[in-house]
Every structure is written in structure tokens, then in C-alpha cells.
């Protein structure tokens, strides 16, 4: 079973223990402001392979490489002026930029799924301190079995992967609660590859231009979270529910009930006040709780598709997609 270290009480011990496990080529579950990540040395092919093996993740799905700061990121990737402006505005934070790899960058092709680009993010808090101490980028997808609900607490990680990894670092609940927003700049145009914890409108405000959305049917896998079925609980997921059927787990948004609530096996509300930031922070935890209720179906009330609602609805559509 994994060892769990509380960062608030034992930060130096956590840094030392995590650096040792990472240096030995094994993954460590680390907290970030978005979700918990399963981190390993992005320059070590054996370590990256262990991420894929632990998650059961397809190796054509690239991994985000986390850096300590912009200077470190510039050692590995080429920044155009617009990407650099976005990095300076939003790093550290929930933004991933897909950038051209520098020749002989040192990031292994297993981390990029053989692409000539790399997704880079600078996380807030302890994760950045760990990367700085380790002095190598960390490839870190979400710390959960591939395709399943992302982990937003150390307990979530332990329940799912605790028997497969050596170390989990605990910093409490993730503040943002959904993965980072992924953006690619190409020929001066901005493309949104995955909505996430940074609202598209904020990116457009800094960039001074609109974000292009990819057509989902033709989108190649350029970044994590682009698979059609992802973030899925064991139960079926039903979206935009206007009524609740007997025995369903109901997940609401806002102050209003919907018809049939008295028949629900479980009732949760992402944000009674209709706050999308609160809803994003609660999303994966509430999905896990509803899934654990034993209900065959989780019914979600409608959520506005604006601001962080775009990221929430993206996750819900993938959770509801047909599963192979």
C-alpha cells in the first residue's frame, strides 16, 4: 500500500521522500490546484512506462509535462510571443500550452506520444516546489485509472491506485477541481484543445483574439482529455435531466429542485448558489460519491455552458459518452 504524507505537517519529508521515489524511476501522486497528478520523471522512459502501466492508459495519449517556472519551460520548448504572453499572465495556474519541442530537449517521446510538441504547465503550490527540487520536468496525468473519474483528494487516489504506487502526497482537496485548460498557438491562431480550470474568456482577454474550437469528430489526439469517453464513473451518466427516475442519483446545480427528486437514491448539489467555480471544485468528488451510492444512473441537471461551465460540460459529455 502507498505511504501517505501530509504536506502541511511534513513538507520537507514530503520533498525528500518524493524526490527519492522519482529518482528511482517510480511515479508519485502529487497534489496540484487542478486535480491530483500521477507524476514521474519526463526524461526517463522506464518511469513514464510505469505511469501508463499504473493508469492502464493508452500510449497514444500524450502526457502534460509540469515545470517549475517559465525559465525551466524554455529549456524544453519553443515559445512564440503569444504563448509567452499567456504563460506570463497565467503561470503558475491551470493553463497548459502545447508548444514545439526543442531539438534534443531531453523529454522522452513516450511522454509526448511521439509528437513533436509538448503540453507544458506550471502548477501552483507544492508541486512547483517539488519540480524545482527534483530539477527535471514531471509528466503527470491525473492520478486515477485511465478513463475514470479524476482524483481531487489523496483519499481518492488511495482508493483507486493506493495498491499500485509507493507514495501519495496529501495537501487536502484540490482548489480548482477540474484539469487545466489546454491551448495551442499555431500561425498566430489560438485553438482550445480542452476546456478546463481557466475560463476561455480570460485567455481571450489577454490574447486579444478569439479561441478557435476544434471540430470534435475530426480532432486528432494532441493533448490529454481528448478521448471521446473519459472521466467516466461505473454508473451510466444522463445529462440535462429535467426529471429524476426512481433509483437514480441526482446531481443538481443551482437553487431549484427538479421533478422526481423524492425518488432519487442520492441527492447532491454542485452549487446551491449557482456558482460555477464551486461547481467545478465539487464535480469529481460528487461524481465519485454518486457512483458509490450503487445507483445504476447518475442524472445531472443542466449546467450553463459559459465560463467554467464549458469545462464542466466537457467532462460530463465525455463521462456520458458510449464506452468501448
PDB file of C-alpha atoms in Angstrom:
ATOM      1  CA  UNK A   1       0.000   0.000   0.000  1.00  0.00           C
ATOM      2  CA  UNK A   2       1.079   3.556  -0.659  1.00  0.00           C
ATOM      3  CA  UNK A   3       2.631   5.695   2.037  1.00  0.00           C
ATOM      4  CA  UNK A   4       0.693   8.948   2.540  1.00  0.00           C
ATOM      5  CA  UNK A   5       2.482  12.092   3.750  1.00  0.00           C
ATOM      6  CA  UNK A   6       0.603  15.197   4.898  1.00  0.00           C
ATOM      7  CA  UNK A   7       2.421  18.119   3.275  1.00  0.00           C
ATOM      8  CA  UNK A   8       1.120  20.721   5.730  1.00  0.00           C
ATOM      9  CA  UNK A   9       2.767  18.879   8.621  1.00  0.00           C
ATOM     10  CA  UNK A  10       5.786  17.309   6.921  1.00  0.00           C
ATOM     11  CA  UNK A  11       6.757  19.376   3.863  1.00  0.00           C
ATOM     12  CA  UNK A  12      10.499  18.708   3.941  1.00  0.00           C
ATOM     13  CA  UNK A  13       9.918  14.994   4.497  1.00  0.00           C
ATOM     14  CA  UNK A  14       7.498  15.007   1.566  1.00  0.00           C
ATOM     15  CA  UNK A  15      10.035  16.730  -0.708  1.00  0.00           C
ATOM     16  CA  UNK A  16      12.784  14.301   0.280  1.00  0.00           C
ATOM     17  CA  UNK A  17      10.659  11.164   0.012  1.00  0.00           C
ATOM     18  CA  UNK A  18       9.106  12.193  -3.321  1.00  0.00           C
ATOM     19  CA  UNK A  19      12.486  13.108  -4.831  1.00  0.00           C
ATOM     20  CA  UNK A  20      13.832   9.697  -3.829  1.00  0.00           C
ATOM     21  CA  UNK A  21      10.919   7.778  -5.370  1.00  0.00           C
ATOM     22  CA  UNK A  22      11.030   9.896  -8.536  1.00  0.00           C
ATOM     23  CA  UNK A  23      14.786   9.433  -8.781  1.00  0.00           C
ATOM     24  CA  UNK A  24      14.246   5.683  -8.559  1.00  0.00           C
ATOM     25  CA  UNK A  25      12.059   5.849 -11.658  1.00  0.00           C
ATOM     26  CA  UNK A  26       8.683   5.376  -9.971  1.00  0.00           C
ATOM     27  CA  UNK A  27       5.583   7.592 -10.025  1.00  0.00           C
ATOM     28  CA  UNK A  28       4.341   9.665  -7.080  1.00  0.00           C
ATOM     29  CA  UNK A  29       0.824  11.010  -6.587  1.00  0.00           C
ATOM     30  CA  UNK A  30       1.115  14.768  -6.100  1.00  0.00           C
ATOM     31  CA  UNK A  31      -1.427  17.493  -5.314  1.00  0.00           C
ATOM     32  CA  UNK A  32      -1.983  20.376  -7.687  1.00  0.00           C
ATOM     33  CA  UNK A  33      -4.566  23.147  -7.703  1.00  0.00           C
ATOM     34  CA  UNK A  34      -6.465  21.398 -10.549  1.00  0.00           C
ATOM     35  CA  UNK A  35      -6.543  17.665  -9.638  1.00  0.00           C
ATOM     36  CA  UNK A  36      -4.076  15.183  -8.133  1.00  0.00           C
ATOM     37  CA  UNK A  37      -1.444  14.036 -10.629  1.00  0.00           C
ATOM     38  CA  UNK A  38       0.495  10.802 -11.075  1.00  0.00           C
ATOM     39  CA  UNK A  39       3.950  12.265 -11.593  1.00  0.00           C
ATOM     40  CA  UNK A  40       7.160  10.722 -12.894  1.00  0.00           C
ATOM     41  CA  UNK A  41      10.410  11.888 -14.469  1.00  0.00           C
ATOM     42  CA  UNK A  42       9.525  13.057 -18.003  1.00  0.00           C
ATOM     43  CA  UNK A  43      13.064  12.277 -19.217  1.00  0.00           C
ATOM     44  CA  UNK A  44      13.059   8.646 -18.015  1.00  0.00           C
ATOM     45  CA  UNK A  45      11.313   6.139 -20.330  1.00  0.00           C
ATOM     46  CA  UNK A  46      11.021   3.471 -17.623  1.00  0.00           C
ATOM     47  CA  UNK A  47       9.358   5.971 -15.273  1.00  0.00           C
ATOM     48  CA  UNK A  48       6.920   7.117 -17.975  1.00  0.00           C
ATOM     49  CA  UNK A  49       6.078   3.500 -18.812  1.00  0.00           C
ATOM     50  CA  UNK A  50       5.172   2.974 -15.152  1.00  0.00           C
ATOM     51  CA  UNK A  51       2.663   5.851 -15.389  1.00  0.00           C
ATOM     52  CA  UNK A  52       0.969   4.167 -18.352  1.00  0.00           C
ATOM     53  CA  UNK A  53       1.029   0.768 -16.625  1.00  0.00           C
ATOM     54  CA  UNK A  54      -0.358   2.142 -13.351  1.00  0.00           C
ATOM     55  CA  UNK A  55      -3.197   4.009 -15.048  1.00  0.00           C
ATOM     56  CA  UNK A  56      -3.867   1.450 -17.791  1.00  0.00           C
ATOM     57  CA  UNK A  57      -3.529   4.401 -20.151  1.00  0.00           C
ATOM     58  CA  UNK A  58      -3.196   4.082 -23.956  1.00  0.00           C
ATOM     59  CA  UNK A  59       0.261   5.219 -25.023  1.00  0.00           C
ATOM     60  CA  UNK A  60      -1.039   7.292 -27.941  1.00  0.00           C
ATOM     61  CA  UNK A  61      -2.479   9.721 -25.375  1.00  0.00           C
ATOM     62  CA  UNK A  62       0.225  12.311 -24.527  1.00  0.00           C
ATOM     63  CA  UNK A  63       1.090  13.493 -21.032  1.00  0.00           C
ATOM     64  CA  UNK A  64       1.372  17.058 -19.739  1.00  0.00           C
ATOM     65  CA  UNK A  65       4.887  17.916 -18.591  1.00  0.00           C
ATOM     66  CA  UNK A  66       4.957  20.082 -15.472  1.00  0.00           C
ATOM     67  CA  UNK A  67       7.720  22.628 -14.941  1.00  0.00           C
ATOM     68  CA  UNK A  68       8.869  24.719 -12.001  1.00  0.00           C
ATOM     69  CA  UNK A  69       8.816  28.079 -13.800  1.00  0.00           C
ATOM     70  CA  UNK A  70       8.948  29.753 -17.213  1.00  0.00           C
ATOM     71  CA  UNK A  71      12.753  29.644 -17.332  1.00  0.00           C
ATOM     72  CA  UNK A  72      12.668  25.870 -16.907  1.00  0.00           C
ATOM     73  CA  UNK A  73       9.957  25.528 -19.561  1.00  0.00           C
ATOM     74  CA  UNK A  74      12.099  27.477 -22.021  1.00  0.00           C
ATOM     75  CA  UNK A  75      14.825  24.842 -21.676  1.00  0.00           C
ATOM     76  CA  UNK A  76      12.495  22.294 -23.270  1.00  0.00           C
ATOM     77  CA  UNK A  77      10.108  24.100 -25.625  1.00  0.00           C
ATOM     78  CA  UNK A  78       9.973  26.955 -28.125  1.00  0.00           C
ATOM     79  CA  UNK A  79       7.749  29.893 -27.149  1.00  0.00           C
ATOM     80  CA  UNK A  80       6.191  32.208 -29.716  1.00  0.00           C
ATOM     81  CA  UNK A  81       5.296  35.729 -28.490  1.00  0.00           C
ATOM     82  CA  UNK A  82       1.605  34.928 -27.887  1.00  0.00           C
ATOM     83  CA  UNK A  83       2.352  31.726 -25.950  1.00  0.00           C
ATOM     84  CA  UNK A  84       4.863  33.613 -23.818  1.00  0.00           C
ATOM     85  CA  UNK A  85       2.308  36.340 -23.083  1.00  0.00           C
ATOM     86  CA  UNK A  86      -0.202  33.720 -21.950  1.00  0.00           C
ATOM     87  CA  UNK A  87       2.439  31.986 -19.832  1.00  0.00           C
ATOM     88  CA  UNK A  88       3.386  35.238 -18.135  1.00  0.00           C
ATOM     89  CA  UNK A  89      -0.265  36.067 -17.471  1.00  0.00           C
ATOM     90  CA  UNK A  90      -1.465  32.702 -16.151  1.00  0.00           C
ATOM     91  CA  UNK A  91       1.511  30.695 -14.833  1.00  0.00           C
ATOM     92  CA  UNK A  92       1.585  29.254 -12.266  1.00  0.00           C
ATOM     93  CA  UNK A  93      -2.007  28.204 -12.798  1.00  0.00           C
ATOM     94  CA  UNK A  94      -4.485  25.958 -14.613  1.00  0.00           C
ATOM     95  CA  UNK A  95      -3.279  26.611 -18.189  1.00  0.00           C
ATOM     96  CA  UNK A  96      -1.400  24.103 -20.368  1.00  0.00           C
ATOM     97  CA  UNK A  97       0.296  25.360 -23.535  1.00  0.00           C
ATOM     98  CA  UNK A  98       1.084  22.957 -26.382  1.00  0.00           C
ATOM     99  CA  UNK A  99       4.443  24.062 -27.775  1.00  0.00           C
ATOM    100  CA  UNK A 100       7.094  22.809 -30.233  1.00  0.00           C
ATOM    101  CA  UNK A 101       9.761  20.696 -28.553  1.00  0.00           C
ATOM    102  CA  UNK A 102      13.317  21.946 -28.727  1.00  0.00           C
ATOM    103  CA  UNK A 103      15.712  19.593 -30.539  1.00  0.00           C
ATOM    104  CA  UNK A 104      17.297  17.131 -28.094  1.00  0.00           C
ATOM    105  CA  UNK A 105      15.095  18.557 -25.346  1.00  0.00           C
ATOM    106  CA  UNK A 106      15.514  15.507 -23.135  1.00  0.00           C
ATOM    107  CA  UNK A 107      11.762  14.918 -22.708  1.00  0.00           C
ATOM    108  CA  UNK A 108      11.233  11.331 -23.801  1.00  0.00           C
ATOM    109  CA  UNK A 109       8.992  10.516 -26.767  1.00  0.00           C
ATOM    110  CA  UNK A 110       6.868   8.268 -24.531  1.00  0.00           C
ATOM    111  CA  UNK A 111       5.702  11.389 -22.674  1.00  0.00           C
ATOM    112  CA  UNK A 112       4.666  13.161 -25.892  1.00  0.00           C
ATOM    113  CA  UNK A 113       3.234  10.059 -27.622  1.00  0.00           C
ATOM    114  CA  UNK A 114       5.823  10.646 -30.346  1.00  0.00           C
ATOM    115  CA  UNK A 115       4.532  14.131 -31.238  1.00  0.00           C
ATOM    116  CA  UNK A 116       6.927  16.996 -31.987  1.00  0.00           C
ATOM    117  CA  UNK A 117       5.035  19.145 -29.492  1.00  0.00           C
ATOM    118  CA  UNK A 118       4.701  19.026 -25.718  1.00  0.00           C
ATOM    119  CA  UNK A 119       1.990  20.228 -23.342  1.00  0.00           C
ATOM    120  CA  UNK A 120       3.576  22.290 -20.563  1.00  0.00           C
ATOM    121  CA  UNK A 121       2.074  23.619 -17.347  1.00  0.00           C
ATOM    122  CA  UNK A 122       3.470  25.304 -14.235  1.00  0.00           C
ATOM    123  CA  UNK A 123       1.379  24.255 -11.229  1.00  0.00           C
ATOM    124  CA  UNK A 124       0.792  26.297  -8.102  1.00  0.00           C
ATOM    125  CA  UNK A 125       1.971  25.335  -4.648  1.00  0.00           C
ATOM    126  CA  UNK A 126       3.844  22.241  -3.525  1.00  0.00           C
ATOM    127  CA  UNK A 127       4.066  20.624  -6.967  1.00  0.00           C
ATOM    128  CA  UNK A 128       6.183  23.526  -8.207  1.00  0.00           C
ATOM    129  CA  UNK A 129       8.462  23.229  -5.159  1.00  0.00           C
ATOM    130  CA  UNK A 130       8.920  19.515  -5.835  1.00  0.00           C
ATOM    131  CA  UNK A 131       9.797  20.058  -9.511  1.00  0.00           C
ATOM    132  CA  UNK A 132      12.274  22.759  -8.520  1.00  0.00           C
ATOM    133  CA  UNK A 133      13.922  20.415  -6.017  1.00  0.00           C
ATOM    134  CA  UNK A 134      13.963  17.492  -8.482  1.00  0.00           C
ATOM    135  CA  UNK A 135      15.174  19.796 -11.302  1.00  0.00           C
ATOM    136  CA  UNK A 136      13.541  17.761 -14.060  1.00  0.00           C
ATOM    137  CA  UNK A 137      10.110  18.080 -15.639  1.00  0.00           C
ATOM    138  CA  UNK A 138       7.417  15.770 -14.313  1.00  0.00           C
ATOM    139  CA  UNK A 139       4.996  14.075 -16.665  1.00  0.00           C
ATOM    140  CA  UNK A 140       1.789  13.966 -14.651  1.00  0.00           C
ATOM    141  CA  UNK A 141      -1.637  12.897 -15.874  1.00  0.00           C
ATOM    142  CA  UNK A 142      -4.465  12.739 -13.358  1.00  0.00           C
ATOM    143  CA  UNK A 143      -3.912  10.163 -10.602  1.00  0.00           C
ATOM    144  CA  UNK A 144      -6.691   7.725 -11.462  1.00  0.00           C
ATOM    145  CA  UNK A 145      -7.304   4.662 -13.602  1.00  0.00           C
ATOM    146  CA  UNK A 146      -7.436   5.769 -17.233  1.00  0.00           C
ATOM    147  CA  UNK A 147     -10.862   6.954 -18.368  1.00  0.00           C
ATOM    148  CA  UNK A 148     -12.298   7.046 -14.853  1.00  0.00           C
ATOM    149  CA  UNK A 149     -13.170   9.959 -12.551  1.00  0.00           C
ATOM    150  CA  UNK A 150     -10.220  12.208 -11.744  1.00  0.00           C
ATOM    151  CA  UNK A 151      -8.911  12.417  -8.176  1.00  0.00           C
ATOM    152  CA  UNK A 152      -9.290  15.655  -6.212  1.00  0.00           C
ATOM    153  CA  UNK A 153      -8.070  14.344  -2.847  1.00  0.00           C
ATOM    154  CA  UNK A 154      -5.426  11.980  -1.512  1.00  0.00           C
ATOM    155  CA  UNK A 155      -8.220   9.638  -0.384  1.00  0.00           C
ATOM    156  CA  UNK A 156      -9.497   9.403  -3.974  1.00  0.00           C
ATOM    157  CA  UNK A 157      -6.004   8.425  -5.141  1.00  0.00           C
ATOM    158  CA  UNK A 158      -5.572   5.887  -2.354  1.00  0.00           C
ATOM    159  CA  UNK A 159      -8.928   4.237  -3.090  1.00  0.00           C
ATOM    160  CA  UNK A 160      -8.060   3.840  -6.779  1.00  0.00           C
ATOM    161  CA  UNK A 161      -4.276   3.465  -7.058  1.00  0.00           C
ATOM    162  CA  UNK A 162      -3.056   3.007  -3.479  1.00  0.00           C
ATOM    163  CA  UNK A 163      -2.150  -0.626  -4.088  1.00  0.00           C
ATOM    164  CA  UNK A 164      -0.072   0.204  -7.178  1.00  0.00           C
ATOM    165  CA  UNK A 165       2.157   3.115  -6.133  1.00  0.00           C
ATOM    166  CA  UNK A 166       4.636   3.848  -3.375  1.00  0.00           C
ATOM    167  CA  UNK A 167       3.786   7.389  -2.279  1.00  0.00           C
ATOM    168  CA  UNK A 168       0.845   9.795  -2.117  1.00  0.00           C
ATOM    169  CA  UNK A 169       1.379  13.408  -1.034  1.00  0.00           C
ATOM    170  CA  UNK A 170      -1.649  14.918   0.694  1.00  0.00           C
ATOM    171  CA  UNK A 171      -2.473  18.632   0.509  1.00  0.00           C
ATOM    172  CA  UNK A 172      -6.212  18.373   1.045  1.00  0.00           C
ATOM    173  CA  UNK A 173      -8.879  18.937  -1.595  1.00  0.00           C
ATOM    174  CA  UNK A 174      -7.863  20.418  -4.960  1.00  0.00           C
ATOM    175  CA  UNK A 175      -8.938  24.050  -5.146  1.00  0.00           C
ATOM    176  CA  UNK A 176      -9.942  24.170  -8.843  1.00  0.00           C
ATOM    177  CA  UNK A 177     -11.306  20.636  -9.161  1.00  0.00           C
ATOM    178  CA  UNK A 178     -11.077  20.153 -12.951  1.00  0.00           C
ATOM    179  CA  UNK A 179      -8.000  19.717 -15.119  1.00  0.00           C
ATOM    180  CA  UNK A 180      -6.171  22.555 -16.817  1.00  0.00           C
ATOM    181  CA  UNK A 181      -7.322  24.351 -19.931  1.00  0.00           C
ATOM    182  CA  UNK A 182      -5.185  23.283 -22.907  1.00  0.00           C
ATOM    183  CA  UNK A 183      -4.407  25.782 -25.678  1.00  0.00           C
ATOM    184  CA  UNK A 184      -2.239  25.606 -28.775  1.00  0.00           C
ATOM    185  CA  UNK A 185      -0.907  28.608 -30.696  1.00  0.00           C
ATOM    186  CA  UNK A 186      -0.245  27.962 -34.391  1.00  0.00           C
ATOM    187  CA  UNK A 187       0.299  30.563 -37.107  1.00  0.00           C
ATOM    188  CA  UNK A 188      -0.897  33.226 -34.702  1.00  0.00           C
ATOM    189  CA  UNK A 189      -4.223  31.451 -34.111  1.00  0.00           C
ATOM    190  CA  UNK A 190      -5.389  30.095 -30.747  1.00  0.00           C
ATOM    191  CA  UNK A 191      -7.025  26.678 -30.570  1.00  0.00           C
ATOM    192  CA  UNK A 192      -8.775  25.329 -27.488  1.00  0.00           C
ATOM    193  CA  UNK A 193      -7.854  21.633 -27.242  1.00  0.00           C
ATOM    194  CA  UNK A 194      -9.527  21.078 -23.862  1.00  0.00           C
ATOM    195  CA  UNK A 195     -11.596  23.464 -21.737  1.00  0.00           C
ATOM    196  CA  UNK A 196     -10.562  23.442 -18.099  1.00  0.00           C
ATOM    197  CA  UNK A 197      -9.928  25.382 -14.927  1.00  0.00           C
ATOM    198  CA  UNK A 198      -9.111  28.668 -16.696  1.00  0.00           C
ATOM    199  CA  UNK A 199     -12.119  30.139 -18.484  1.00  0.00           C
ATOM    200  CA  UNK A 200     -11.748  30.716 -22.219  1.00  0.00           C
ATOM    201  CA  UNK A 201     -12.855  34.330 -21.828  1.00  0.00           C
ATOM    202  CA  UNK A 202      -9.856  35.051 -19.591  1.00  0.00           C
ATOM    203  CA  UNK A 203      -7.476  33.680 -22.224  1.00  0.00           C
ATOM    204  CA  UNK A 204      -9.182  35.694 -24.951  1.00  0.00           C
ATOM    205  CA  UNK A 205      -8.911  38.841 -22.843  1.00  0.00           C
ATOM    206  CA  UNK A 206      -5.122  38.534 -22.615  1.00  0.00           C
ATOM    207  CA  UNK A 207      -4.639  37.265 -26.172  1.00  0.00           C
ATOM    208  CA  UNK A 208      -6.869  39.901 -27.739  1.00  0.00           C
ATOM    209  CA  UNK A 209      -8.408  37.306 -30.049  1.00  0.00           C
ATOM    210  CA  UNK A 210     -10.958  34.527 -30.063  1.00  0.00           C
ATOM    211  CA  UNK A 211     -10.186  30.906 -29.265  1.00  0.00           C
ATOM    212  CA  UNK A 212     -10.935  28.512 -32.096  1.00  0.00           C
ATOM    213  CA  UNK A 213     -12.772  25.326 -31.068  1.00  0.00           C
ATOM    214  CA  UNK A 214     -11.840  22.092 -32.811  1.00  0.00           C
ATOM    215  CA  UNK A 215     -14.480  20.020 -34.518  1.00  0.00           C
ATOM    216  CA  UNK A 216     -14.664  17.036 -32.185  1.00  0.00           C
ATOM    217  CA  UNK A 217     -15.253  14.447 -34.893  1.00  0.00           C
ATOM    218  CA  UNK A 218     -12.028  15.282 -36.701  1.00  0.00           C
ATOM    219  CA  UNK A 219      -9.813  16.264 -33.793  1.00  0.00           C
ATOM    220  CA  UNK A 220      -6.556  14.348 -33.530  1.00  0.00           C
ATOM    221  CA  UNK A 221      -5.261  13.417 -30.092  1.00  0.00           C
ATOM    222  CA  UNK A 222      -2.891  16.330 -29.493  1.00  0.00           C
ATOM    223  CA  UNK A 223      -3.342  16.618 -25.728  1.00  0.00           C
ATOM    224  CA  UNK A 224      -4.751  14.770 -22.712  1.00  0.00           C
ATOM    225  CA  UNK A 225      -8.501  14.587 -22.173  1.00  0.00           C
ATOM    226  CA  UNK A 226      -9.408  14.477 -25.877  1.00  0.00           C
ATOM    227  CA  UNK A 227     -10.637  10.872 -25.936  1.00  0.00           C
ATOM    228  CA  UNK A 228     -14.394  10.688 -26.564  1.00  0.00           C
ATOM    229  CA  UNK A 229     -15.031   8.582 -23.437  1.00  0.00           C
ATOM    230  CA  UNK A 230     -13.222   9.872 -20.376  1.00  0.00           C
ATOM    231  CA  UNK A 231     -13.776  10.831 -16.722  1.00  0.00           C
ATOM    232  CA  UNK A 232     -16.374   8.032 -16.526  1.00  0.00           C
ATOM    233  CA  UNK A 233     -17.915   6.557 -13.358  1.00  0.00           C
ATOM    234  CA  UNK A 234     -19.113   2.957 -13.216  1.00  0.00           C
ATOM    235  CA  UNK A 235     -22.719   4.146 -13.408  1.00  0.00           C
ATOM    236  CA  UNK A 236     -24.281   5.453 -16.602  1.00  0.00           C
ATOM    237  CA  UNK A 237     -24.434   9.264 -16.875  1.00  0.00           C
ATOM    238  CA  UNK A 238     -27.517  11.162 -18.060  1.00  0.00           C
ATOM    239  CA  UNK A 239     -27.187  14.871 -18.842  1.00  0.00           C
ATOM    240  CA  UNK A 240     -29.569  17.840 -18.843  1.00  0.00           C
ATOM    241  CA  UNK A 241     -32.075  15.940 -16.719  1.00  0.00           C
ATOM    242  CA  UNK A 242     -35.436  17.667 -16.223  1.00  0.00           C
ATOM    243  CA  UNK A 243     -36.850  14.790 -14.162  1.00  0.00           C
ATOM    244  CA  UNK A 244     -35.359  12.129 -11.896  1.00  0.00           C
ATOM    245  CA  UNK A 245     -36.313   8.471 -12.319  1.00  0.00           C
ATOM    246  CA  UNK A 246     -36.677   6.138  -9.348  1.00  0.00           C
ATOM    247  CA  UNK A 247     -33.323   4.988  -8.015  1.00  0.00           C
ATOM    248  CA  UNK A 248     -31.166   7.466  -9.938  1.00  0.00           C
ATOM    249  CA  UNK A 249     -28.505   9.523  -8.169  1.00  0.00           C
ATOM    250  CA  UNK A 250     -29.327  13.190  -8.766  1.00  0.00           C
ATOM    251  CA  UNK A 251     -26.673  15.897  -9.078  1.00  0.00           C
ATOM    252  CA  UNK A 252     -28.188  19.362  -9.222  1.00  0.00           C
ATOM    253  CA  UNK A 253     -26.906  22.860  -9.918  1.00  0.00           C
ATOM    254  CA  UNK A 254     -28.468  25.989  -8.506  1.00  0.00           C
ATOM    255  CA  UNK A 255     -31.310  26.641  -6.078  1.00  0.00           C
ATOM    256  CA  UNK A 256     -34.133  24.796  -7.872  1.00  0.00           C
ATOM    257  CA  UNK A 257     -35.169  21.180  -7.458  1.00  0.00           C
ATOM    258  CA  UNK A 258     -36.316  19.181 -10.468  1.00  0.00           C
ATOM    259  CA  UNK A 259     -39.279  16.841 -10.773  1.00  0.00           C
ATOM    260  CA  UNK A 260     -38.981  13.424  -9.134  1.00  0.00           C
ATOM    261  CA  UNK A 261     -36.349  14.344  -6.536  1.00  0.00           C
ATOM    262  CA  UNK A 262     -38.200  12.303  -3.919  1.00  0.00           C
ATOM    263  CA  UNK A 263     -37.388   9.159  -5.956  1.00  0.00           C
ATOM    264  CA  UNK A 264     -33.620   9.768  -6.052  1.00  0.00           C
ATOM    265  CA  UNK A 265     -31.241   7.260  -4.443  1.00  0.00           C
ATOM    266  CA  UNK A 266     -28.947  10.174  -3.578  1.00  0.00           C
ATOM    267  CA  UNK A 267     -29.194  13.932  -3.930  1.00  0.00           C
ATOM    268  CA  UNK A 268     -26.179  16.249  -4.286  1.00  0.00           C
ATOM    269  CA  UNK A 269     -25.880  19.852  -5.460  1.00  0.00           C
ATOM    270  CA  UNK A 270     -22.685  21.085  -7.145  1.00  0.00           C
ATOM    271  CA  UNK A 271     -23.530  24.622  -6.037  1.00  0.00           C
ATOM    272  CA  UNK A 272     -26.864  25.594  -4.485  1.00  0.00           C
ATOM    273  CA  UNK A 273     -25.972  29.226  -5.206  1.00  0.00           C
ATOM    274  CA  UNK A 274     -25.313  28.539  -8.900  1.00  0.00           C
ATOM    275  CA  UNK A 275     -21.575  29.335  -8.597  1.00  0.00           C
ATOM    276  CA  UNK A 276     -19.624  27.657 -11.425  1.00  0.00           C
ATOM    277  CA  UNK A 277     -16.303  27.900  -9.545  1.00  0.00           C
ATOM    278  CA  UNK A 278     -17.827  25.997  -6.610  1.00  0.00           C
ATOM    279  CA  UNK A 279     -19.404  23.511  -9.022  1.00  0.00           C
ATOM    280  CA  UNK A 280     -16.076  22.779 -10.730  1.00  0.00           C
ATOM    281  CA  UNK A 281     -14.363  22.203  -7.395  1.00  0.00           C
ATOM    282  CA  UNK A 282     -17.083  19.718  -6.364  1.00  0.00           C
ATOM    283  CA  UNK A 283     -17.580  17.933  -9.701  1.00  0.00           C
ATOM    284  CA  UNK A 284     -15.343  14.859  -9.464  1.00  0.00           C
ATOM    285  CA  UNK A 285     -15.848  14.343  -5.724  1.00  0.00           C
ATOM    286  CA  UNK A 286     -19.642  14.355  -6.162  1.00  0.00           C
ATOM    287  CA  UNK A 287     -19.424  12.032  -9.158  1.00  0.00           C
ATOM    288  CA  UNK A 288     -17.460   9.578  -7.005  1.00  0.00           C
ATOM    289  CA  UNK A 289     -19.989   9.840  -4.167  1.00  0.00           C
ATOM    290  CA  UNK A 290     -22.917   9.298  -6.534  1.00  0.00           C
ATOM    291  CA  UNK A 291     -21.147   6.338  -8.134  1.00  0.00           C
ATOM    292  CA  UNK A 292     -20.538   4.796  -4.704  1.00  0.00           C
ATOM    293  CA  UNK A 293     -24.267   5.037  -3.903  1.00  0.00           C
ATOM    294  CA  UNK A 294     -24.943   1.979  -6.048  1.00  0.00           C
ATOM    295  CA  UNK A 295     -27.296   3.848  -8.395  1.00  0.00           C
ATOM    296  CA  UNK A 296     -27.221   2.494 -11.958  1.00  0.00           C
ATOM    297  CA  UNK A 297     -27.533   6.010 -13.399  1.00  0.00           C
ATOM    298  CA  UNK A 298     -26.306   9.447 -12.336  1.00  0.00           C
ATOM    299  CA  UNK A 299     -28.581  12.211 -13.612  1.00  0.00           C
ATOM    300  CA  UNK A 300     -27.146  15.724 -13.912  1.00  0.00           C
ATOM    301  CA  UNK A 301     -29.303  18.829 -14.029  1.00  0.00           C
ATOM    302  CA  UNK A 302     -28.428  21.340 -16.790  1.00  0.00           C
ATOM    303  CA  UNK A 303     -25.325  23.477 -16.214  1.00  0.00           C
ATOM    304  CA  UNK A 304     -24.753  26.764 -18.083  1.00  0.00           C
ATOM    305  CA  UNK A 305     -22.195  26.349 -20.889  1.00  0.00           C
ATOM    306  CA  UNK A 306     -20.306  29.552 -20.083  1.00  0.00           C
ATOM    307  CA  UNK A 307     -17.144  30.379 -18.114  1.00  0.00           C
ATOM    308  CA  UNK A 308     -16.075  27.302 -16.164  1.00  0.00           C
ATOM    309  CA  UNK A 309     -19.350  25.684 -17.207  1.00  0.00           C
ATOM    310  CA  UNK A 310     -17.687  24.928 -20.555  1.00  0.00           C
ATOM    311  CA  UNK A 311     -15.117  22.738 -18.790  1.00  0.00           C
ATOM    312  CA  UNK A 312     -17.737  21.102 -16.544  1.00  0.00           C
ATOM    313  CA  UNK A 313     -19.950  20.232 -19.509  1.00  0.00           C
ATOM    314  CA  UNK A 314     -16.967  18.922 -21.475  1.00  0.00           C
ATOM    315  CA  UNK A 315     -16.171  16.495 -18.646  1.00  0.00           C
ATOM    316  CA  UNK A 316     -19.820  15.458 -18.347  1.00  0.00           C
ATOM    317  CA  UNK A 317     -20.230  14.829 -22.092  1.00  0.00           C
ATOM    318  CA  UNK A 318     -17.144  12.587 -22.053  1.00  0.00           C
ATOM    319  CA  UNK A 319     -18.374  10.809 -18.918  1.00  0.00           C
ATOM    320  CA  UNK A 320     -21.683  10.158 -20.673  1.00  0.00           C
ATOM    321  CA  UNK A 321     -20.142   9.026 -23.997  1.00  0.00           C
ATOM    322  CA  UNK A 322     -20.506   5.406 -25.162  1.00  0.00           C
ATOM    323  CA  UNK A 323     -17.781   3.232 -23.668  1.00  0.00           C
ATOM    324  CA  UNK A 324     -15.796   0.748 -25.694  1.00  0.00           C
TER     325      UNK A 324
END
